[in-house]
Coordinates of N, CA and C in Angstrom, one line a residue:
M234 N -64.9 -26.1 85.5 CA -66.0 -26.6 84.7 C -65.5 -27.2 83.4
K235 N -66.0 -28.4 83.1 CA -65.6 -29.1 81.9 C -66.2 -28.4 80.7
R236 N -65.3 -28.2 79.7 CA -65.8 -27.5 78.5 C -66.6 -28.4 77.6
S237 N -67.7 -27.9 77.1 CA -68.5 -28.7 76.2 C -67.7 -29.2 75.0
S238 N -68.0 -30.4 74.6 CA -67.3 -31.0 73.4 C -67.7 -30.2 72.1
H239 N -68.9 -29.5 72.2 CA -69.3 -28.8 71.0 C -68.8 -27.4 70.9
Q240 N -68.0 -26.9 72.0 CA -67.5 -25.6 72.0 C -66.0 -25.6 71.5
P241 N -65.7 -24.8 70.4 CA -64.4 -24.8 69.9 C -63.4 -24.4 70.9
P242 N -62.1 -24.9 70.8 CA -61.1 -24.4 71.8 C -60.8 -23.0 71.6
L243 N -60.5 -22.3 72.7 CA -60.3 -20.9 72.6 C -59.2 -20.5 71.7
A244 N -58.1 -21.3 71.6 CA -57.0 -21.0 70.7 C -57.4 -21.0 69.3
A245 N -58.2 -22.0 68.9 CA -58.7 -22.1 67.5 C -59.6 -20.9 67.2
T246 N -60.5 -20.5 68.1 CA -61.4 -19.4 67.9 C -60.6 -18.1 67.7
G247 N -59.5 -18.0 68.6 CA -58.7 -16.8 68.5 C -58.0 -16.7 67.1
V248 N -57.5 -17.8 66.6 CA -56.8 -17.8 65.3 C -57.8 -17.3 64.2
W249 N -59.0 -17.8 64.2 CA -60.0 -17.4 63.2 C -60.3 -15.9 63.3
I250 N -60.4 -15.4 64.5 CA -60.8 -14.0 64.7 C -59.6 -13.1 64.3
V251 N -58.4 -13.4 64.7 CA -57.2 -12.7 64.3 C -57.0 -12.7 62.8
A252 N -57.2 -13.8 62.2 CA -57.1 -13.9 60.7 C -58.1 -13.1 60.0
A253 N -59.3 -13.1 60.6 CA -60.4 -12.3 60.0 C -60.1 -10.8 60.1
Y254 N -59.5 -10.4 61.2 CA -59.2 -9.0 61.5 C -58.1 -8.5 60.4
V255 N -57.0 -9.3 60.3 CA -56.0 -8.9 59.4 C -56.5 -8.9 58.0
A256 N -57.3 -10.0 57.6 CA -57.8 -10.1 56.3 C -58.7 -8.9 55.9
A257 N -59.5 -8.5 56.9 CA -60.4 -7.3 56.7 C -59.6 -6.0 56.5
Q258 N -58.5 -5.9 57.2 CA -57.7 -4.7 57.1 C -57.1 -4.7 55.7
M259 N -56.6 -5.8 55.2 CA -56.0 -5.9 53.9 C -57.0 -5.7 52.8
M260 N -58.2 -6.4 52.9 CA -59.2 -6.2 51.9 C -59.7 -4.7 51.8
A261 N -59.8 -4.1 52.9 CA -60.2 -2.7 52.9 C -59.2 -1.8 52.2
D262 N -57.9 -2.1 52.4 CA -56.9 -1.2 51.8 C -57.0 -1.4 50.2
V263 N -57.1 -2.7 49.8 CA -57.2 -2.9 48.4 C -58.5 -2.4 47.8
L264 N -59.6 -2.6 48.4 CA -60.9 -2.1 47.9 C -60.9 -0.6 47.9
S265 N -60.1 0.1 48.7 CA -60.1 1.5 48.8 C -59.6 2.1 47.4
L266 N -59.1 1.3 46.6 CA -58.6 1.8 45.3 C -59.8 2.1 44.4
K267 N -61.0 1.6 44.7 CA -62.2 1.9 43.9 C -63.0 3.0 44.6
I268 N -63.2 4.1 43.9 CA -64.0 5.2 44.5 C -65.4 5.1 43.9
A269 N -66.4 4.8 44.7 CA -67.7 4.6 44.3 C -68.6 5.9 44.5
W270 N -69.7 5.9 43.9 CA -70.7 7.0 44.1 C -71.9 6.4 44.7
V271 N -72.2 6.7 45.9 CA -73.3 6.1 46.7 C -74.1 7.2 47.4
A272 N -75.4 7.3 47.0 CA -76.4 8.2 47.6 C -75.8 9.6 47.6
G273 N -75.2 10.0 46.5 CA -74.7 11.4 46.4 C -73.4 11.7 47.1
F274 N -72.7 10.6 47.6 CA -71.4 10.8 48.2 C -70.4 10.0 47.4
S275 N -69.2 10.6 47.3 CA -68.0 9.8 46.9 C -67.4 9.1 48.1
I276 N -67.2 7.8 47.9 CA -66.8 6.9 49.0 C -65.9 5.8 48.5
D277 N -64.8 5.5 49.1 CA -64.0 4.4 48.7 C -64.7 3.1 49.1
A278 N -64.6 2.0 48.3 CA -65.2 0.8 48.5 C -64.7 0.1 49.8
G279 N -63.5 0.4 50.2 CA -63.0 -0.2 51.4 C -63.8 0.2 52.7
T280 N -64.5 1.3 52.6 CA -65.3 1.7 53.7 C -66.4 0.7 54.1
F281 N -66.8 -0.1 53.2 CA -67.8 -1.1 53.5 C -67.3 -2.3 54.2
V282 N -65.9 -2.5 54.2 CA -65.3 -3.6 54.9 C -64.6 -3.2 56.2
Y283 N -63.9 -2.1 56.1 CA -63.0 -1.7 57.2 C -63.7 -1.6 58.6
P284 N -65.0 -1.1 58.6 CA -65.6 -1.0 60.0 C -65.7 -2.3 60.7
F285 N -65.8 -3.4 60.0 CA -65.8 -4.7 60.7 C -64.6 -4.9 61.6
T286 N -63.5 -4.3 61.2 CA -62.3 -4.5 62.0 C -62.4 -4.0 63.5
F287 N -63.3 -3.0 63.7 CA -63.5 -2.5 65.1 C -64.1 -3.5 65.9
T288 N -65.2 -4.2 65.4 CA -65.9 -5.2 66.2 C -65.0 -6.4 66.3
L289 N -64.3 -6.8 65.2 CA -63.3 -7.9 65.3 C -62.3 -7.6 66.4
R290 N -61.8 -6.4 66.4 CA -60.8 -6.0 67.5 C -61.4 -6.3 68.9
D291 N -62.7 -5.8 69.0 CA -63.4 -6.1 70.3 C -63.5 -7.5 70.6
M292 N -63.7 -8.4 69.6 CA -63.8 -9.8 69.8 C -62.4 -10.4 70.3
V293 N -61.3 -9.9 69.6 CA -60.0 -10.3 70.1 C -59.8 -9.9 71.5
H294 N -60.2 -8.7 71.8 CA -60.0 -8.2 73.2 C -60.7 -9.0 74.2
K295 N -62.0 -9.4 73.9 CA -62.8 -10.2 74.8 C -62.2 -11.5 75.0
L296 N -61.7 -12.1 73.9 CA -61.2 -13.5 74.0 C -59.8 -13.6 74.5
L297 N -58.9 -12.7 74.1 CA -57.5 -12.9 74.3 C -56.9 -11.8 75.2
G298 N -57.6 -10.7 75.4 CA -57.1 -9.7 76.3 C -56.6 -8.4 75.6
R299 N -56.3 -7.4 76.4 CA -55.9 -6.1 75.8 C -54.5 -6.2 75.1
A300 N -53.6 -6.9 75.8 CA -52.2 -7.0 75.2 C -52.3 -7.7 73.8
A301 N -53.1 -8.7 73.7 CA -53.2 -9.4 72.4 C -53.8 -8.5 71.3
A302 N -54.8 -7.7 71.8 CA -55.5 -6.8 70.8 C -54.5 -5.7 70.3
R303 N -53.7 -5.2 71.2 CA -52.6 -4.2 70.8 C -51.7 -4.8 69.8
S304 N -51.3 -6.1 70.1 CA -50.3 -6.8 69.2 C -50.9 -7.0 67.8
V305 N -52.2 -7.3 67.7 CA -52.9 -7.6 66.5 C -53.0 -6.3 65.7
I306 N -53.3 -5.2 66.3 CA -53.4 -3.9 65.7 C -52.0 -3.5 65.0
L307 N -51.0 -3.7 65.8 CA -49.6 -3.3 65.3 C -49.2 -4.3 64.1
A308 N -49.5 -5.5 64.3 CA -49.2 -6.5 63.2 C -49.9 -6.2 61.9
A309 N -51.2 -5.8 62.0 CA -52.0 -5.5 60.8 C -51.4 -4.2 60.1
A310 N -51.0 -3.2 60.9 CA -50.4 -2.0 60.3 C -49.1 -2.4 59.6
V311 N -48.2 -3.2 60.2 CA -47.0 -3.6 59.5 C -47.3 -4.4 58.2
I312 N -48.3 -5.3 58.3 CA -48.6 -6.1 57.1 C -49.2 -5.2 56.0
N313 N -50.0 -4.2 56.3 CA -50.5 -3.3 55.3 C -49.4 -2.4 54.7
L314 N -48.5 -2.0 55.5 CA -47.4 -1.2 55.0 C -46.5 -2.1 54.1
A315 N -46.3 -3.3 54.5 CA -45.5 -4.2 53.6 C -46.2 -4.5 52.3
M316 N -47.6 -4.7 52.4 CA -48.3 -4.9 51.2 C -48.2 -3.8 50.2
A317 N -48.3 -2.5 50.7 CA -48.1 -1.4 49.8 C -46.8 -1.3 49.2
A318 N -45.7 -1.7 50.0 CA -44.4 -1.7 49.5 C -44.2 -2.7 48.4
F319 N -44.8 -3.9 48.5 CA -44.7 -4.9 47.5 C -45.5 -4.6 46.3
F320 N -46.6 -3.9 46.4 CA -47.3 -3.4 45.2 C -46.5 -2.4 44.5
A321 N -45.8 -1.5 45.2 CA -44.9 -0.6 44.5 C -43.8 -1.3 43.8
F322 N -43.2 -2.3 44.5 CA -42.1 -3.1 43.8 C -42.6 -3.8 42.6
A323 N -43.8 -4.4 42.7 CA -44.3 -5.1 41.5 C -44.6 -4.2 40.4
A324 N -45.1 -3.0 40.7 CA -45.4 -2.0 39.6 C -44.1 -1.5 39.0
W325 N -43.0 -1.5 39.8 CA -41.7 -1.0 39.3 C -41.1 -2.0 38.3
L326 N -41.3 -3.3 38.6 CA -40.7 -4.4 37.8 C -41.1 -4.2 36.3
P327 N -40.1 -4.4 35.4 CA -40.4 -4.4 34.0 C -41.4 -5.5 33.6
A328 N -42.4 -5.2 32.8 CA -43.3 -6.2 32.4 C -42.8 -7.0 31.2
D329 N -43.3 -8.3 31.2 CA -43.0 -9.1 30.0 C -43.6 -8.5 28.8
P330 N -42.9 -8.4 27.7 CA -43.4 -7.8 26.5 C -44.8 -8.3 26.0
S331 N -45.1 -9.6 26.4 CA -46.3 -10.2 25.9 C -47.5 -9.9 26.8
W332 N -47.2 -9.2 28.0 CA -48.3 -9.0 28.9 C -48.8 -7.6 28.7
P333 N -50.1 -7.4 28.4 CA -50.6 -6.1 28.0 C -51.1 -5.2 29.1
L334 N -51.1 -5.7 30.4 CA -51.8 -5.0 31.4 C -50.9 -4.2 32.4
Q335 N -49.6 -3.9 31.9 CA -48.7 -3.2 32.8 C -49.2 -1.8 33.2
G336 N -49.8 -1.1 32.2 CA -50.3 0.2 32.5 C -51.4 0.2 33.4
A337 N -52.3 -0.7 33.3 CA -53.5 -0.8 34.2 C -53.0 -1.2 35.6
F338 N -52.1 -2.1 35.7 CA -51.6 -2.5 37.0 C -50.9 -1.4 37.7
V339 N -50.1 -0.6 37.0 CA -49.4 0.5 37.6 C -50.4 1.6 38.0
A340 N -51.4 1.9 37.2 CA -52.4 2.9 37.4 C -53.2 2.6 38.7
V341 N -53.5 1.3 38.8 CA -54.5 1.0 39.9 C -53.7 0.6 41.2
L342 N -52.7 -0.2 41.1 CA -52.1 -0.7 42.3 C -50.8 0.0 42.8
T343 N -50.3 0.9 42.1 CA -49.1 1.7 42.6 C -49.7 2.5 43.8
P344 N -49.1 2.4 45.0 CA -49.7 3.1 46.1 C -49.4 4.6 46.1
V345 N -50.4 5.3 46.5 CA -50.2 6.8 46.8 C -49.8 6.9 48.2
W346 N -48.6 7.2 48.5 CA -48.0 7.0 49.8 C -48.7 8.0 50.8
R347 N -49.2 9.1 50.4 CA -49.8 10.0 51.4 C -51.1 9.3 51.9
I348 N -51.8 8.6 51.0 CA -53.1 7.9 51.4 C -52.7 6.7 52.2
V349 N -51.7 6.0 51.8 CA -51.2 4.8 52.6 C -50.9 5.2 54.0
I350 N -50.1 6.2 54.2 CA -49.6 6.6 55.5 C -50.8 7.2 56.3
A351 N -51.7 7.9 55.7 CA -52.9 8.4 56.4 C -53.7 7.3 56.9
S352 N -53.9 6.3 56.1 CA -54.7 5.1 56.4 C -54.1 4.4 57.6
I353 N -52.8 4.2 57.6 CA -52.2 3.4 58.6 C -52.2 4.2 59.9
V354 N -51.9 5.5 59.9 CA -51.9 6.3 61.1 C -53.3 6.3 61.7
A355 N -54.3 6.5 60.8 CA -55.7 6.5 61.3 C -56.1 5.2 61.9
E356 N -55.6 4.1 61.3 CA -55.9 2.7 61.9 C -55.2 2.6 63.3
L357 N -54.0 3.0 63.4 CA -53.3 2.8 64.7 C -53.9 3.7 65.8
V358 N -54.2 4.9 65.5 CA -54.7 5.8 66.5 C -56.1 5.4 66.9
S359 N -57.0 5.1 65.9 CA -58.4 4.8 66.2 C -58.5 3.4 66.9
E360 N -57.7 2.4 66.4 CA -57.9 1.1 67.0 C -57.3 1.0 68.4
F361 N -56.2 1.7 68.6 CA -55.6 1.8 70.0 C -56.6 2.5 70.9
T362 N -57.2 3.5 70.4 CA -58.2 4.3 71.2 C -59.4 3.3 71.5
D363 N -59.8 2.6 70.5 CA -60.9 1.6 70.7 C -60.6 0.6 71.8
T364 N -59.3 0.2 71.8 CA -58.8 -0.7 72.8 C -59.0 -0.1 74.2
E365 N -58.5 1.1 74.4 CA -58.6 1.7 75.7 C -60.0 2.0 76.2
V366 N -60.8 2.5 75.3 CA -62.2 2.7 75.6 C -62.9 1.5 76.0
Y367 N -62.7 0.4 75.2 CA -63.3 -0.9 75.5 C -62.8 -1.4 76.9
H368 N -61.5 -1.3 77.2 CA -61.0 -1.7 78.5 C -61.6 -0.9 79.6
L369 N -61.7 0.4 79.5 CA -62.2 1.2 80.5 C -63.7 0.8 80.8
W370 N -64.4 0.5 79.7 CA -65.8 0.2 79.9 C -66.0 -1.1 80.7
V371 N -65.2 -2.1 80.3 CA -65.4 -3.4 81.0 C -64.8 -3.5 82.4
T372 N -63.8 -2.6 82.7 CA -63.2 -2.6 84.0 C -63.8 -1.5 84.9
R373 N -64.3 -0.4 84.4 CA -64.8 0.7 85.2 C -66.4 0.8 85.2
V374 N -67.0 0.3 84.2 CA -68.5 0.5 84.1 C -69.2 -0.8 84.3
T375 N -69.2 -1.7 83.4 CA -69.8 -3.0 83.5 C -69.4 -4.0 82.5
R376 N -69.4 -5.3 82.9 CA -69.2 -6.3 81.9 C -70.5 -6.9 81.4
R377 N -71.6 -6.4 81.9 CA -72.9 -6.7 81.3 C -73.2 -5.9 80.0
F378 N -74.2 -6.3 79.4 CA -74.6 -5.6 78.2 C -73.5 -5.5 77.2
Q379 N -73.1 -6.6 76.6 CA -71.9 -6.6 75.8 C -72.0 -5.7 74.6
W380 N -73.2 -5.6 74.1 CA -73.5 -4.7 72.9 C -73.0 -3.3 73.2
A381 N -73.1 -2.9 74.5 CA -72.8 -1.5 74.9 C -71.3 -1.2 74.8
R382 N -70.5 -2.2 75.2 CA -69.1 -2.0 75.1 C -68.6 -1.8 73.6
V383 N -69.2 -2.6 72.7 CA -68.9 -2.4 71.3 C -69.4 -1.1 70.8
L384 N -70.6 -0.7 71.1 CA -71.2 0.5 70.6 C -70.4 1.7 71.1
V385 N -70.0 1.7 72.4 CA -69.3 2.9 73.0 C -67.9 3.0 72.4
S386 N -67.2 1.9 72.4 CA -65.8 1.9 71.9 C -65.8 2.3 70.4
N387 N -66.7 1.7 69.6 CA -66.7 2.0 68.2 C -67.3 3.4 67.9
G388 N -68.2 3.9 68.8 CA -68.7 5.2 68.7 C -67.6 6.3 68.9
V389 N -66.6 6.0 69.5 CA -65.4 6.9 69.7 C -64.4 6.7 68.5
S390 N -64.1 5.5 68.3 CA -63.0 5.2 67.3 C -63.4 5.4 65.8
V391 N -64.6 5.2 65.5 CA -65.0 5.3 64.1 C -64.9 6.8 63.6
P392 N -65.5 7.8 64.3 CA -65.3 9.2 63.9 C -63.9 9.6 63.9
L393 N -63.1 9.1 64.9 CA -61.7 9.5 65.0 C -60.9 9.0 63.8
D394 N -61.2 7.7 63.4 CA -60.5 7.1 62.3 C -60.9 7.9 61.0
S395 N -62.1 8.2 60.8 CA -62.6 9.0 59.6 C -62.0 10.4 59.6
L396 N -61.9 11.0 60.7 CA -61.3 12.4 60.8 C -59.8 12.4 60.4
I397 N -59.1 11.5 61.0 CA -57.6 11.4 60.7 C -57.4 11.0 59.2
F398 N -58.1 10.0 58.7 CA -57.9 9.6 57.4 C -58.3 10.7 56.4
S399 N -59.5 11.2 56.5 CA -60.0 12.2 55.6 C -59.1 13.4 55.4
W400 N -58.7 14.0 56.6 CA -57.8 15.1 56.5 C -56.4 14.8 56.2
G401 N -55.9 13.6 56.7 CA -54.5 13.2 56.4 C -54.3 12.9 54.9
A402 N -55.3 12.3 54.3 CA -55.2 11.9 52.9 C -55.5 13.0 51.9
F403 N -56.5 13.8 52.3 CA -57.1 14.7 51.3 C -57.1 16.2 51.7
G404 N -56.7 16.5 53.0 CA -56.6 17.9 53.4 C -55.6 18.7 52.6
G405 N -56.0 19.9 52.2 CA -55.1 20.7 51.4 C -55.1 20.3 49.9
R406 N -55.5 19.1 49.6 CA -55.6 18.7 48.2 C -57.0 19.0 47.6
Y407 N -58.0 18.9 48.4 CA -59.4 19.2 48.0 C -59.9 20.3 48.8
A408 N -61.0 21.0 48.4 CA -61.6 22.0 49.2 C -62.1 21.4 50.5
S409 N -62.2 22.3 51.5 CA -62.6 21.8 52.9 C -64.0 21.1 52.8
A410 N -64.9 21.7 52.0 CA -66.2 21.1 51.9 C -66.2 19.7 51.4
T411 N -65.3 19.4 50.5 CA -65.2 18.1 49.9 C -64.6 17.1 51.0
V412 N -63.6 17.6 51.7 CA -63.0 16.7 52.7 C -64.0 16.4 53.8
W413 N -64.8 17.4 54.2 CA -65.8 17.2 55.2 C -66.9 16.2 54.7
S414 N -67.2 16.3 53.4 CA -68.2 15.4 52.8 C -67.7 14.0 52.8
I415 N -66.4 13.8 52.6 CA -65.8 12.4 52.7 C -65.8 11.9 54.1
F416 N -65.5 12.8 55.0 CA -65.6 12.5 56.5 C -67.0 12.0 56.9
I417 N -68.0 12.8 56.5 CA -69.4 12.5 56.8 C -69.9 11.2 56.2
S418 N -69.5 10.9 55.0 CA -69.9 9.7 54.3 C -69.3 8.5 55.0
N419 N -68.0 8.7 55.3 CA -67.3 7.6 56.0 C -67.9 7.3 57.4
V420 N -68.2 8.3 58.1 CA -68.8 8.1 59.5 C -70.2 7.4 59.3
L421 N -71.0 7.8 58.4 CA -72.3 7.2 58.2 C -72.2 5.7 57.8
V422 N -71.4 5.4 56.8 CA -71.3 4.0 56.4 C -70.7 3.2 57.5
K423 N -69.6 3.7 58.1 CA -69.0 2.9 59.2 C -69.9 2.7 60.3
G424 N -70.7 3.7 60.6 CA -71.7 3.5 61.7 C -72.7 2.5 61.4
I425 N -73.2 2.4 60.2 CA -74.2 1.4 59.8 C -73.6 0.0 59.9
V426 N -72.3 -0.1 59.3 CA -71.6 -1.4 59.4 C -71.4 -1.8 60.8
T427 N -71.0 -0.9 61.7 CA -70.8 -1.2 63.1 C -72.0 -1.8 63.7
L428 N -73.2 -1.2 63.5 CA -74.4 -1.7 64.0 C -74.7 -3.1 63.5
A429 N -74.4 -3.3 62.2 CA -74.7 -4.7 61.6 C -73.7 -5.7 62.2
S430 N -72.5 -5.3 62.5 CA -71.5 -6.3 63.0 C -71.5 -6.4 64.5
L431 N -72.2 -5.5 65.2 CA -72.2 -5.5 66.7 C -72.6 -6.9 67.3
P432 N -73.6 -7.6 66.8 CA -73.9 -8.9 67.5 C -72.8 -9.9 67.4
G433 N -71.7 -9.7 66.7 CA -70.6 -10.6 66.6 C -69.9 -10.8 67.9
I434 N -70.0 -9.8 68.8 CA -69.4 -9.9 70.1 C -69.9 -11.1 70.9
Y435 N -71.2 -11.5 70.7 CA -71.8 -12.6 71.4 C -71.3 -13.9 70.8
L436 N -70.6 -14.0 69.7 CA -70.2 -15.2 69.2 C -68.9 -15.7 69.8
V437 N -68.3 -14.8 70.6 CA -67.0 -15.1 71.2 C -67.2 -15.5 72.7
P438 N -66.7 -16.6 73.2 CA -66.8 -16.9 74.6 C -65.9 -16.1 75.4
S439 N -66.3 -15.7 76.6 CA -65.4 -14.9 77.5 C -64.4 -15.8 78.1
A440 N -63.1 -15.4 78.0 CA -62.1 -16.1 78.7 C -61.6 -15.4 80.0
G441 N -62.3 -14.3 80.3 CA -61.9 -13.6 81.5 C -60.6 -12.7 81.3
R442 N -60.1 -12.6 80.1 CA -58.9 -11.9 79.9 C -59.2 -10.4 79.5
E443 N -60.4 -10.1 79.2 CA -60.7 -8.7 78.7 C -60.5 -7.7 79.8
V444 N -60.4 -8.1 81.1 CA -60.2 -7.1 82.2 C -58.7 -7.1 82.6
Q445 N -57.9 -7.9 82.0 CA -56.5 -7.9 82.4 C -55.8 -6.7 81.8
S446 N -54.7 -6.3 82.4 CA -54.0 -5.2 81.9 C -53.1 -5.5 80.7

């Protein structure tokens, strides 16, 4: 069937989605440096961006296939680790005597490696889990009702991500009640963002690769 002249090429669409996924991962990590107080919960600002990555991952999977989705997840993890390392390097560099913001830069952008590692491990485990749940749904259940594949895969990966991150980053450092409060606030916000981003799956044309191994 001849492709409509108004439909963007699949390769170009894929580039935009992959770029959005990696950008959202990076923005979420940087925004996580701000701890906000929302509706009685302490929550890092990155939580309002990071959940979009799950639906973006589903969009990559739908358009480019499972292997591509796995590669994008791994690439984002490596990029985030490199970003943290460069922040640490920049904070270590001596400041020009005329620049007055060295203390602020070091205080805000020097990575806390336990949080960095917890974040990356949570990302890898949850996003790879999202990939497998999505793949099982479209290959063993149905390719209809595209909203369902996003809802089911994100419904598994979002709590898993929050559990690993909350306890990996803060377990043993804060009281258990505080860590569980962080977990609950993360799941609630990520769940709301997931529902808001869910229609995005319909923006991606199916290339038939989502059922490939």
